[in-house]
mmCIF file of C-alpha atoms in Angstrom:
data_model
loop_
_atom_site.group_PDB
_atom_site.id
_atom_site.type_symbol
_atom_site.label_atom_id
_atom_site.label_comp_id
_atom_site.label_asym_id
_atom_site.label_seq_id
_atom_site.Cartn_x
_atom_site.Cartn_y
_atom_site.Cartn_z
ATOM 1 C CA MET Z 1 -0.894 -3.083 15.875
ATOM 2 C CA LYS Z 2 -4.324 -1.530 15.922
ATOM 3 C CA TYR Z 3 -2.819 1.890 15.430
ATOM 4 C CA LEU Z 4 -1.631 0.990 11.911
ATOM 5 C CA GLN Z 5 -5.076 1.189 10.378
ATOM 6 C CA ARG Z 6 -7.495 3.783 9.075
ATOM 7 C CA LYS Z 7 -11.064 3.764 7.839
ATOM 8 C CA THR Z 8 -11.948 6.412 5.302
ATOM 9 C CA LYS Z 9 -15.161 7.182 3.453
ATOM 10 C CA GLN Z 10 -14.541 4.367 0.935
ATOM 11 C CA LEU Z 11 -11.661 2.347 2.351
ATOM 12 C CA ASN Z 12 -10.254 0.237 5.143
ATOM 13 C CA ILE Z 13 -6.441 0.441 5.284
ATOM 14 C CA ARG Z 14 -4.743 -2.131 7.483
ATOM 15 C CA ILE Z 15 -2.160 -4.869 7.882
ATOM 16 C CA LEU Z 16 -2.875 -8.008 5.872
ATOM 17 C CA GLU Z 17 -3.865 -11.022 7.968
ATOM 18 C CA LYS Z 18 -3.838 -14.772 7.246
ATOM 19 C CA SER Z 19 -7.605 -14.643 6.770
ATOM 20 C CA ASP Z 20 -7.064 -12.264 3.794
ATOM 21 C CA TYR Z 21 -5.504 -14.954 1.596
ATOM 22 C CA ILE Z 22 -8.534 -15.414 -0.698
ATOM 23 C CA ALA Z 23 -8.997 -11.642 -1.151
ATOM 24 C CA TRP Z 24 -5.259 -11.265 -1.912
ATOM 25 C CA LYS Z 25 -5.279 -14.149 -4.385
ATOM 26 C CA GLN Z 26 -8.416 -12.889 -6.140
ATOM 27 C CA ALA Z 27 -7.102 -9.313 -6.377
ATOM 28 C CA ASN Z 28 -3.867 -10.509 -7.957
ATOM 29 C CA LEU Z 29 -5.692 -12.740 -10.450
ATOM 30 C CA ILE Z 30 -8.330 -10.311 -11.719
ATOM 31 C CA MET Z 31 -6.164 -7.303 -12.542
ATOM 32 C CA SER Z 32 -6.401 -6.111 -16.121
ATOM 33 C CA LYS Z 33 -3.368 -6.364 -18.387
ATOM 34 C CA ALA Z 34 -0.698 -3.783 -17.582
ATOM 35 C CA LYS Z 35 -1.843 -0.355 -18.766
ATOM 36 C CA ASN Z 36 1.499 1.491 -18.654
ATOM 37 C CA LYS Z 37 5.137 0.838 -17.829
ATOM 38 C CA TRP Z 38 4.608 1.371 -14.073
ATOM 39 C CA ASP Z 39 1.703 -1.034 -13.934
ATOM 40 C CA ARG Z 40 1.701 -4.801 -13.798
ATOM 41 C CA GLY Z 41 -0.977 -7.208 -14.847
ATOM 42 C CA PRO Z 42 -2.404 -10.260 -13.126
ATOM 43 C CA ASN Z 43 -0.178 -12.865 -11.503
ATOM 44 C CA SER Z 44 -0.069 -16.546 -12.374
ATOM 45 C CA LEU Z 45 -1.679 -19.073 -10.036
ATOM 46 C CA ASP Z 46 1.705 -20.568 -9.084
ATOM 47 C CA ALA Z 47 2.780 -17.157 -7.698
ATOM 48 C CA LEU Z 48 -0.291 -16.982 -5.475
ATOM 49 C CA THR Z 49 -0.021 -19.992 -3.179
ATOM 50 C CA ARG Z 50 -0.999 -19.886 0.472
ATOM 51 C CA ASN Z 51 2.617 -20.714 1.349
ATOM 52 C CA LYS Z 52 3.907 -17.681 -0.593
ATOM 53 C CA PHE Z 53 1.240 -15.503 1.019
ATOM 54 C CA ASN Z 54 2.243 -16.674 4.507
ATOM 55 C CA LYS Z 55 5.942 -16.028 3.750
ATOM 56 C CA MET Z 56 5.023 -12.531 2.579
ATOM 57 C CA LEU Z 57 3.115 -11.914 5.837
ATOM 58 C CA THR Z 58 6.086 -13.144 7.879
ATOM 59 C CA GLY Z 59 8.417 -10.792 5.997
ATOM 60 C CA GLN Z 60 6.060 -7.859 6.478
ATOM 61 C CA LYS Z 61 5.852 -8.565 10.216
ATOM 62 C CA GLN Z 62 9.655 -8.741 10.510
ATOM 63 C CA ARG Z 63 10.073 -5.421 8.700
ATOM 64 C CA ARG Z 64 7.460 -3.756 10.945
ATOM 65 C CA ARG Z 65 9.233 -5.072 14.049
ATOM 66 C CA ALA Z 66 12.499 -3.672 12.685
ATOM 67 C CA ASP Z 67 10.736 -0.310 12.154
ATOM 68 C CA SER Z 68 11.941 -0.300 8.561
ATOM 69 C CA PHE Z 69 8.929 -0.953 6.316
ATOM 70 C CA TYR Z 70 5.175 -0.770 6.860
ATOM 71 C CA ASP Z 71 3.103 -2.322 4.062
ATOM 72 C CA LEU Z 72 -0.663 -1.937 4.444
ATOM 73 C CA ALA Z 73 -3.503 -3.363 2.383
ATOM 74 C CA VAL Z 74 -6.264 -1.185 0.954
ATOM 75 C CA PHE Z 75 -9.764 -2.694 0.959
ATOM 76 C CA ASN Z 76 -12.859 -1.003 -0.449
ATOM 77 C CA ALA Z 77 -16.287 -0.901 1.228
ATOM 78 C CA GLU Z 78 -17.208 -4.255 -0.341
ATOM 79 C CA GLY Z 79 -14.128 -5.863 1.236
ATOM 80 C CA LEU Z 80 -12.218 -6.221 -2.025
ATOM 81 C CA LEU Z 81 -8.465 -5.709 -1.948
ATOM 82 C CA VAL Z 82 -7.891 -2.745 -4.291
ATOM 83 C CA GLY Z 83 -4.235 -1.895 -3.635
ATOM 84 C CA ASN Z 84 -1.612 -1.204 -1.033
ATOM 85 C CA VAL Z 85 0.239 1.672 0.574
ATOM 86 C CA ALA Z 86 3.600 1.599 2.272
ATOM 87 C CA ILE Z 87 6.044 3.547 4.371
ATOM 88 C CA MET Z 88 9.528 2.339 3.469
ATOM 89 C CA GLU Z 89 13.154 2.785 4.394
ATOM 90 C CA VAL Z 90 12.343 4.353 7.737
ATOM 91 C CA SER Z 91 15.349 6.253 9.081
ATOM 92 C CA ARG Z 92 15.415 7.385 12.676
ATOM 93 C CA GLY Z 93 18.029 9.863 13.809
ATOM 94 C CA ILE Z 94 17.954 13.601 14.262
ATOM 95 C CA SER Z 95 15.063 13.496 11.826
ATOM 96 C CA HIS Z 96 12.610 10.622 11.373
ATOM 97 C CA THR Z 97 12.123 10.155 7.637
ATOM 98 C CA ALA Z 98 10.761 7.572 5.231
ATOM 99 C CA TYR Z 99 9.597 7.023 1.686
ATOM 100 C CA LEU Z 100 5.953 6.693 0.769
ATOM 101 C CA GLY Z 101 4.717 4.169 -1.773
ATOM 102 C CA TYR Z 102 1.263 3.462 -3.144
ATOM 103 C CA LYS Z 103 -0.454 1.260 -5.684
ATOM 104 C CA VAL Z 104 -4.059 0.872 -6.739
ATOM 105 C CA PHE Z 105 -4.725 -2.203 -8.859
ATOM 106 C CA ASN Z 106 -5.510 -1.103 -12.405
ATOM 107 C CA ASN Z 107 -9.087 -2.387 -12.451
ATOM 108 C CA TYR Z 108 -9.861 0.103 -9.631
ATOM 109 C CA TRP Z 109 -8.233 3.206 -11.118
ATOM 110 C CA ARG Z 110 -10.125 6.515 -11.288
ATOM 111 C CA GLN Z 111 -12.434 5.767 -8.340
ATOM 112 C CA GLY Z 112 -10.735 8.033 -5.789
ATOM 113 C CA TYR Z 113 -9.083 5.148 -3.941
ATOM 114 C CA GLY Z 114 -5.530 6.392 -4.506
ATOM 115 C CA ARG Z 115 -6.142 9.799 -2.994
ATOM 116 C CA GLU Z 116 -7.929 8.410 0.074
ATOM 117 C CA ALA Z 117 -5.366 5.667 0.635
ATOM 118 C CA VAL Z 118 -2.381 7.995 0.324
ATOM 119 C CA GLN Z 119 -3.959 10.548 2.659
ATOM 120 C CA ALA Z 120 -4.509 7.751 5.191
ATOM 121 C CA ILE Z 121 -0.916 6.447 5.000
ATOM 122 C CA ILE Z 122 0.413 10.004 5.381
ATOM 123 C CA ASP Z 123 -1.711 10.335 8.524
ATOM 124 C CA ILE Z 124 -0.372 7.005 9.821
ATOM 125 C CA GLY Z 125 3.187 8.088 9.072
ATOM 126 C CA PHE Z 126 3.007 11.349 10.969
ATOM 127 C CA LYS Z 127 0.616 10.445 13.792
ATOM 128 C CA ASP Z 128 1.269 6.755 14.480
ATOM 129 C CA LEU Z 129 4.900 6.391 13.412
ATOM 130 C CA LYS Z 130 5.900 9.911 14.530
ATOM 131 C CA LEU Z 131 7.758 10.685 11.314
ATOM 132 C CA HIS Z 132 9.004 14.192 10.540
ATOM 133 C CA ARG Z 133 9.243 13.808 6.767
ATOM 134 C CA LEU Z 134 7.683 11.575 4.110
ATOM 135 C CA GLU Z 135 8.996 11.572 0.567
ATOM 136 C CA ALA Z 136 6.976 9.982 -2.234
ATOM 137 C CA GLY Z 137 9.062 7.471 -4.170
ATOM 138 C CA ILE Z 138 7.861 8.369 -7.676
ATOM 139 C CA GLU Z 139 9.527 7.685 -11.011
ATOM 140 C CA PRO Z 140 10.032 11.219 -12.430
ATOM 141 C CA ARG Z 141 8.047 10.521 -15.633
ATOM 142 C CA ASN Z 142 5.014 9.108 -13.810
ATOM 143 C CA ILE Z 143 2.860 12.211 -14.261
ATOM 144 C CA ARG Z 144 -0.310 10.713 -12.720
ATOM 145 C CA SER Z 145 1.497 9.696 -9.549
ATOM 146 C CA ILE Z 146 3.131 13.112 -9.271
ATOM 147 C CA GLY Z 147 -0.283 14.702 -9.743
ATOM 148 C CA LEU Z 148 -1.718 12.614 -6.922
ATOM 149 C CA ALA Z 149 1.103 13.589 -4.563
ATOM 150 C CA LYS Z 150 0.736 17.278 -5.454
ATOM 151 C CA SER Z 151 -3.046 17.148 -4.961
ATOM 152 C CA LEU Z 152 -2.357 16.115 -1.361
ATOM 153 C CA GLY Z 153 -0.041 19.065 -0.752
ATOM 154 C CA MET Z 154 3.253 17.297 -1.378
ATOM 155 C CA ARG Z 155 5.950 19.143 -3.248
#
């Protein structure tokens, strides 16, 4: 699915592949401790096995085939996994709608990655997936996330 990818000034947004296991494992190990209630800290080694990674990839592929959930990895220019973006709960009918989700790992906050990644997934949603509406799935008290969505013209 070559169309489900974007390169921005700082980022490469794309589907995770089996060859990304080490980058995925490292990213999930080196996160800082959770910085707020919407954040999570690093994972334990037993949660980061190659088998669990492969099962996750299989699930992601099944959800893409079902046109229900598109989860994309966000890599920076150095090739480090810095977060993920997603289009979820795709509904196709009279209107084609979905929810938008995004996460930048806490050790990469405040570097502009969130804004670039979200802009890219919005572009993918409208151009590649032909959606009519994207709604950001934000907890109402998450002021920073709301600010990011508003800075991109969402309301």
